[in-house]
C-alpha positions as MATLAB code, in Angstrom:
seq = 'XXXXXXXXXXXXXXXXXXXXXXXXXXXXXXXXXXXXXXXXXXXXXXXXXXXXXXXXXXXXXXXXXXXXXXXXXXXXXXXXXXXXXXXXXXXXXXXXXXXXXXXXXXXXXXXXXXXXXXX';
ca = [
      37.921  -55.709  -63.258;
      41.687  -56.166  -64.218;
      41.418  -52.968  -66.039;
      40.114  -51.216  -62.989;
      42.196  -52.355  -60.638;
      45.418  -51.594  -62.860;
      44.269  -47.985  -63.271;
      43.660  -47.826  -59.947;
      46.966  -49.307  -58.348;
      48.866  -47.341  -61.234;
      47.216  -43.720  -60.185;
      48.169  -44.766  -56.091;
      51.599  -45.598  -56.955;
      52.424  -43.125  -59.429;
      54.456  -40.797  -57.286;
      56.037  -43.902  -55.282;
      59.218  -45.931  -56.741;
      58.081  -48.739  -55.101;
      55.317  -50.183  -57.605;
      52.737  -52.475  -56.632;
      51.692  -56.276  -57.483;
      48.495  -57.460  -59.088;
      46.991  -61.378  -58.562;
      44.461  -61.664  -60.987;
      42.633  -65.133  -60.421;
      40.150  -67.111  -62.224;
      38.568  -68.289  -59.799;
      35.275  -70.170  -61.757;
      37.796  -71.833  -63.632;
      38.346  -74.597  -60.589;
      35.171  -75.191  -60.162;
      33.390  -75.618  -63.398;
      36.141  -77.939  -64.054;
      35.881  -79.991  -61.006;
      31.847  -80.047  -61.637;
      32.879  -81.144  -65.264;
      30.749  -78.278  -66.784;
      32.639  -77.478  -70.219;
      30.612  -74.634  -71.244;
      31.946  -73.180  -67.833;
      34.927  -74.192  -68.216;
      35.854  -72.804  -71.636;
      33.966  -69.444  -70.569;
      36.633  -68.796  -67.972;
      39.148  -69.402  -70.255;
      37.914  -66.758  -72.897;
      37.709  -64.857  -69.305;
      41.422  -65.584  -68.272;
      42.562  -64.507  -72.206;
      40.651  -61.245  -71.972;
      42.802  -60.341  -68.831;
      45.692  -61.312  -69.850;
      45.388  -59.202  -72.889;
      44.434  -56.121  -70.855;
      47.113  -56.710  -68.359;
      49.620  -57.017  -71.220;
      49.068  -53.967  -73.048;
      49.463  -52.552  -69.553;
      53.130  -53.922  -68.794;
      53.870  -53.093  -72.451;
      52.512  -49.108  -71.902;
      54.258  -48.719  -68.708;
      56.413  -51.568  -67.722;
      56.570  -54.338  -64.941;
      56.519  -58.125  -64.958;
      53.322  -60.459  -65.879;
      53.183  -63.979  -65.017;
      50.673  -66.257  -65.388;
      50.680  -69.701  -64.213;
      48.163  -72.549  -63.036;
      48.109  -74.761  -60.147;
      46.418  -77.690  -61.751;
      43.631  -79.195  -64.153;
      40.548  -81.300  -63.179;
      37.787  -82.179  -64.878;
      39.901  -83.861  -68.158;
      39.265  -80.936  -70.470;
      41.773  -82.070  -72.507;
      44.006  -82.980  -75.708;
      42.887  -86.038  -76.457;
      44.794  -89.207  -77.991;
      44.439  -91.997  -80.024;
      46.727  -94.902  -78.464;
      45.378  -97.620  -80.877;
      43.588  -99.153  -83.144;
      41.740 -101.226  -80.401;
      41.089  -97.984  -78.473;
      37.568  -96.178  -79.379;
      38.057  -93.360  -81.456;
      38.297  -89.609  -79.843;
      35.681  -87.857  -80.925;
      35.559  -84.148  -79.219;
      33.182  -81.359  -80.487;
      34.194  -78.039  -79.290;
      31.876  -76.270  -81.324;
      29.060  -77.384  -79.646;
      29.780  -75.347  -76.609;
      29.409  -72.137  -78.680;
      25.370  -73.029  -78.317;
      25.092  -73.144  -74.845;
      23.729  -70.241  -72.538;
      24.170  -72.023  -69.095;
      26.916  -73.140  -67.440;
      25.384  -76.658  -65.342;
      25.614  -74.726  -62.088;
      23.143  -72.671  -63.886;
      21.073  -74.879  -65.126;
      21.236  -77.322  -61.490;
      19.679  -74.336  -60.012;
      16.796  -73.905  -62.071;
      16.348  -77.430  -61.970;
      16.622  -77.178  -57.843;
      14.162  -74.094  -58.088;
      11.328  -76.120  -60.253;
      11.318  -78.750  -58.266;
      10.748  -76.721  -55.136;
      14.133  -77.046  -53.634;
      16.631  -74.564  -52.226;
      19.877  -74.449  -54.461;
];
């Protein structure tokens, strides 16, 4: 979508001086976070890096400004730390996410759907 929409603003503004602006959002991002679904979570990331990239070989092709910037983080995807000895150790296994399918808004719908209720 970023790379559509880039083309397409380019090829209406190319014979104007005046350029155009772009808001590309993730969008998913809030919500899997705030539903503390990590397979969702990281997906929009990957999501959010793939546009970046495409919008930055853009700006590098035919100039312009790129800025990307977040509002805020839920959920407590996270660096984790260590404070003590006392505290239980950190243990985070990002690897595991590489074998899900389903995001949990996914999967609550099925769920919903089996049991013969509307998601």
């Amino acid at each position: 979508m970023a790379q559509m929409a880039l083309q397409a603003l380019h090829k209406a503004t190319a014979d104007s001086k005046q350029g155009f602006f772009l808001l590309i959002e993730g969008s998913r991002i809030d919500m899997a976070a705030h539903s503390n679904d990590p397979v969702g979570h990281v997906h929009d990331v990957l999501a959010f890096n793939d546009a970046f990239r495409v919008a930055r070989k853009f700006i590098e092709k035919h100039g312009g400004v790129l800025i990307s910037t977040s509002d805020h983080e839920t959920g407590g995807i996270s660096i984790g730390r260590q404070t003590g000895p006392w505290y239980p150790p950190y243990v985070w296994y990002p690897e595991v996410l590489a074998n899900a399918s389903h995001s949990t808004e996914y999967l609550g719908k099925q769920l919903a759907s089996q049991a013969g209720l509307s998601p």
